[in-house]
């Protein structure tokens, strides 16, 4: 897992540069230590990848063009693909754990049945910029546990990539069952 204390943009845009994001393994795990940032918030940015996060410590504010969300410790959510967003810690020492992955990581080749049936309905939903998850809801807590537990996988362990993809796939299976708007 990479420790993150800043954000870089692709030149001339607000698209976040994702270092070490490789086409053969389009995934990054980050521990974002927000009190270490030079600015008091993460500026508006977007990325083609999906962002799934867990607030490990503190309270965090997210803004998208369509909403404003507060995430206390133990909560989290999903920022959809291509969604402009900004975050700001609401207290000192806020720490966020983030999985950023291209939908192809779990869906495979573009146009296959998995992509059509499970991935595209979520990432192409214009109404779905953020899915907030709170631990006081049992179904949402199950998703939060999957997000958090995926950080416990060891990159050195045999089968790491498959186990990680399995956890992220489980999230994509549970989200439509938990949020019937999809």
Short mmCIF file of C-alpha atoms in Angstrom, two decimals:
data_model
loop_
_atom_site.label_atom_id
_atom_site.label_comp_id
_atom_site.label_asym_id
_atom_site.label_seq_id
_atom_site.Cartn_x
_atom_site.Cartn_y
_atom_site.Cartn_z
CA UNK A 1 0.00 0.00 0.00
CA UNK A 2 1.28 3.42 -0.95
CA UNK A 3 1.28 6.33 1.53
CA UNK A 4 -0.23 9.39 -0.16
CA UNK A 5 0.40 12.94 0.98
CA UNK A 6 -0.41 14.86 -2.18
CA UNK A 7 -2.07 14.75 -5.57
CA UNK A 8 -0.68 15.31 -9.06
CA UNK A 9 -2.64 16.11 -12.20
CA UNK A 10 -2.17 15.14 -15.82
CA UNK A 11 -0.87 18.30 -17.42
CA UNK A 12 -3.61 20.68 -18.57
CA UNK A 13 -6.47 18.92 -16.79
CA UNK A 14 -8.02 18.05 -13.43
CA UNK A 15 -7.54 14.34 -14.15
CA UNK A 16 -5.53 12.79 -11.35
CA UNK A 17 -2.25 11.24 -12.36
CA UNK A 18 -2.16 7.70 -11.00
CA UNK A 19 1.50 6.70 -10.66
CA UNK A 20 2.29 2.99 -10.97
CA UNK A 21 -1.14 2.33 -12.49
CA UNK A 22 -0.29 -0.36 -15.03
CA UNK A 23 -2.54 -1.79 -17.73
CA UNK A 24 -1.59 -5.35 -16.69
CA UNK A 25 -2.68 -4.62 -13.10
CA UNK A 26 -4.89 -1.49 -13.10
CA UNK A 27 -5.11 -1.07 -9.34
CA UNK A 28 -3.62 1.10 -6.62
CA UNK A 29 -4.06 0.84 -2.84
CA UNK A 30 -3.40 4.03 -0.91
CA UNK A 31 -3.30 5.18 2.67
CA UNK A 32 -4.14 8.88 2.45
CA UNK A 33 -2.85 10.89 5.39
CA UNK A 34 -4.83 14.06 4.90
CA UNK A 35 -3.13 16.07 7.64
CA UNK A 36 0.14 15.69 5.68
CA UNK A 37 -1.18 17.54 2.62
CA UNK A 38 0.14 21.05 2.01
CA UNK A 39 -3.38 22.34 1.40
CA UNK A 40 -6.33 21.87 3.76
CA UNK A 41 -8.22 19.78 1.20
CA UNK A 42 -7.72 17.61 -1.86
CA UNK A 43 -8.59 19.80 -4.86
CA UNK A 44 -11.31 19.00 -7.36
CA UNK A 45 -10.18 16.12 -9.53
CA UNK A 46 -11.42 13.07 -11.39
CA UNK A 47 -10.14 9.77 -12.74
CA UNK A 48 -11.44 7.15 -15.13
CA UNK A 49 -11.03 4.55 -12.42
CA UNK A 50 -13.47 3.69 -9.67
CA UNK A 51 -12.54 4.80 -6.14
CA UNK A 52 -13.66 2.69 -3.19
CA UNK A 53 -12.67 4.03 0.22
CA UNK A 54 -12.83 3.49 3.96
CA UNK A 55 -12.34 6.19 6.60
CA UNK A 56 -9.94 4.62 9.07
CA UNK A 57 -9.58 7.62 11.35
CA UNK A 58 -11.27 11.02 11.70
CA UNK A 59 -14.09 12.53 9.67
CA UNK A 60 -14.03 13.31 5.98
CA UNK A 61 -16.10 15.53 3.72
CA UNK A 62 -16.64 14.66 0.05
CA UNK A 63 -18.19 16.94 -2.55
CA UNK A 64 -19.30 16.05 -6.04
CA UNK A 65 -21.21 18.27 -8.48
CA UNK A 66 -24.40 16.50 -7.31
CA UNK A 67 -23.86 16.14 -3.58
CA UNK A 68 -22.17 16.79 -0.27
CA UNK A 69 -21.32 13.92 2.07
CA UNK A 70 -19.78 13.56 5.54
CA UNK A 71 -18.06 10.29 6.37
CA UNK A 72 -17.20 9.55 10.00
CA UNK A 73 -14.64 6.99 11.07
CA UNK A 74 -15.75 3.50 10.07
CA UNK A 75 -17.76 4.66 7.04
CA UNK A 76 -16.79 4.85 3.40
CA UNK A 77 -18.11 4.75 -0.11
CA UNK A 78 -17.58 4.51 -3.80
CA UNK A 79 -16.86 7.39 -6.17
CA UNK A 80 -17.92 6.38 -9.64
CA UNK A 81 -15.76 6.45 -12.74
CA UNK A 82 -15.21 9.92 -14.29
CA UNK A 83 -16.80 11.82 -11.38
CA UNK A 84 -15.36 15.17 -10.38
CA UNK A 85 -14.85 15.25 -6.60
CA UNK A 86 -12.99 16.92 -3.76
CA UNK A 87 -12.31 15.86 -0.18
CA UNK A 88 -11.53 17.70 3.01
CA UNK A 89 -10.71 16.37 6.46
CA UNK A 90 -13.09 17.59 9.16
CA UNK A 91 -10.53 17.03 11.93
CA UNK A 92 -6.80 16.48 12.38
CA UNK A 93 -5.21 13.11 11.68
CA UNK A 94 -7.88 11.95 9.26
CA UNK A 95 -6.76 8.80 7.44
CA UNK A 96 -8.49 7.28 4.45
CA UNK A 97 -7.80 3.91 2.82
CA UNK A 98 -8.49 3.91 -0.93
CA UNK A 99 -8.73 1.26 -3.62
CA UNK A 100 -8.54 2.82 -7.10
CA UNK A 101 -9.09 0.40 -9.96
CA UNK A 102 -10.08 0.34 -13.57
CA UNK A 103 -13.39 -1.49 -14.02
CA UNK A 104 -11.59 -3.91 -16.37
CA UNK A 105 -9.74 -5.22 -13.31
CA UNK A 106 -12.88 -7.03 -12.19
CA UNK A 107 -14.85 -7.11 -15.43
CA UNK A 108 -12.27 -8.22 -17.92
CA UNK A 109 -12.40 -7.48 -21.60
CA UNK A 110 -14.72 -4.70 -22.77
CA UNK A 111 -18.04 -5.93 -24.11
CA UNK A 112 -18.21 -9.25 -22.32
CA UNK A 113 -21.29 -10.32 -20.35
CA UNK A 114 -19.75 -9.43 -16.98
CA UNK A 115 -19.00 -5.89 -18.11
CA UNK A 116 -22.44 -5.49 -19.72
CA UNK A 117 -24.43 -6.97 -16.83
CA UNK A 118 -22.57 -5.79 -13.73
CA UNK A 119 -20.05 -3.03 -14.49
CA UNK A 120 -21.67 -0.81 -17.13
CA UNK A 121 -24.97 -0.24 -15.29
CA UNK A 122 -23.01 1.27 -12.41
CA UNK A 123 -20.27 3.24 -14.19
CA UNK A 124 -22.58 4.68 -16.85
CA UNK A 125 -25.28 5.80 -14.44
CA UNK A 126 -25.36 9.58 -14.70
CA UNK A 127 -27.26 9.76 -11.41
CA UNK A 128 -24.73 7.72 -9.51
CA UNK A 129 -21.69 9.80 -8.66
CA UNK A 130 -21.23 8.62 -5.06
CA UNK A 131 -22.45 5.64 -3.07
CA UNK A 132 -22.12 6.46 0.64
CA UNK A 133 -21.73 3.53 3.04
CA UNK A 134 -22.34 3.71 6.79
CA UNK A 135 -21.63 1.03 9.38
CA UNK A 136 -24.99 1.42 11.16
CA UNK A 137 -26.66 -0.23 8.13
CA UNK A 138 -25.95 -3.99 8.17
CA UNK A 139 -25.90 -4.41 4.38
CA UNK A 140 -23.61 -1.42 3.95
CA UNK A 141 -21.41 -2.64 6.81
CA UNK A 142 -20.83 -5.84 4.85
CA UNK A 143 -19.48 -3.77 1.94
CA UNK A 144 -17.35 -1.67 4.31
CA UNK A 145 -15.88 -4.86 5.78
CA UNK A 146 -14.95 -6.05 2.28
CA UNK A 147 -13.29 -2.71 1.51
CA UNK A 148 -11.35 -2.66 4.77
CA UNK A 149 -10.40 -6.34 4.71
CA UNK A 150 -9.00 -6.10 1.20
CA UNK A 151 -6.23 -3.96 2.70
CA UNK A 152 -5.21 -6.89 4.91
CA UNK A 153 -4.20 -8.97 1.91
CA UNK A 154 -0.45 -9.30 1.49
CA UNK A 155 1.06 -8.59 -1.92
CA UNK A 156 3.61 -11.31 -1.13
CA UNK A 157 0.94 -13.96 -0.56
CA UNK A 158 0.35 -16.47 -3.35
CA UNK A 159 -2.86 -15.55 -5.19
CA UNK A 160 -2.88 -11.94 -3.95
CA UNK A 161 -4.17 -10.53 -7.26
CA UNK A 162 -6.99 -13.07 -7.48
CA UNK A 163 -8.02 -12.58 -3.86
CA UNK A 164 -8.05 -8.80 -4.28
CA UNK A 165 -10.12 -9.05 -7.46
CA UNK A 166 -12.47 -11.41 -5.60
CA UNK A 167 -13.06 -8.84 -2.81
CA UNK A 168 -13.68 -6.01 -5.27
CA UNK A 169 -16.00 -8.23 -7.32
CA UNK A 170 -18.00 -9.07 -4.18
CA UNK A 171 -18.52 -5.34 -3.67
CA UNK A 172 -19.92 -5.05 -7.20
CA UNK A 173 -22.27 -7.94 -6.50
CA UNK A 174 -23.60 -6.52 -3.22
CA UNK A 175 -23.97 -2.85 -4.24
CA UNK A 176 -26.92 -3.38 -6.64
CA UNK A 177 -28.66 -5.53 -4.03
CA UNK A 178 -28.18 -2.85 -1.38
CA UNK A 179 -29.02 0.13 -3.60
CA UNK A 180 -32.04 -0.83 -5.76
CA UNK A 181 -31.76 2.39 -7.83
CA UNK A 182 -29.21 0.59 -10.00
#
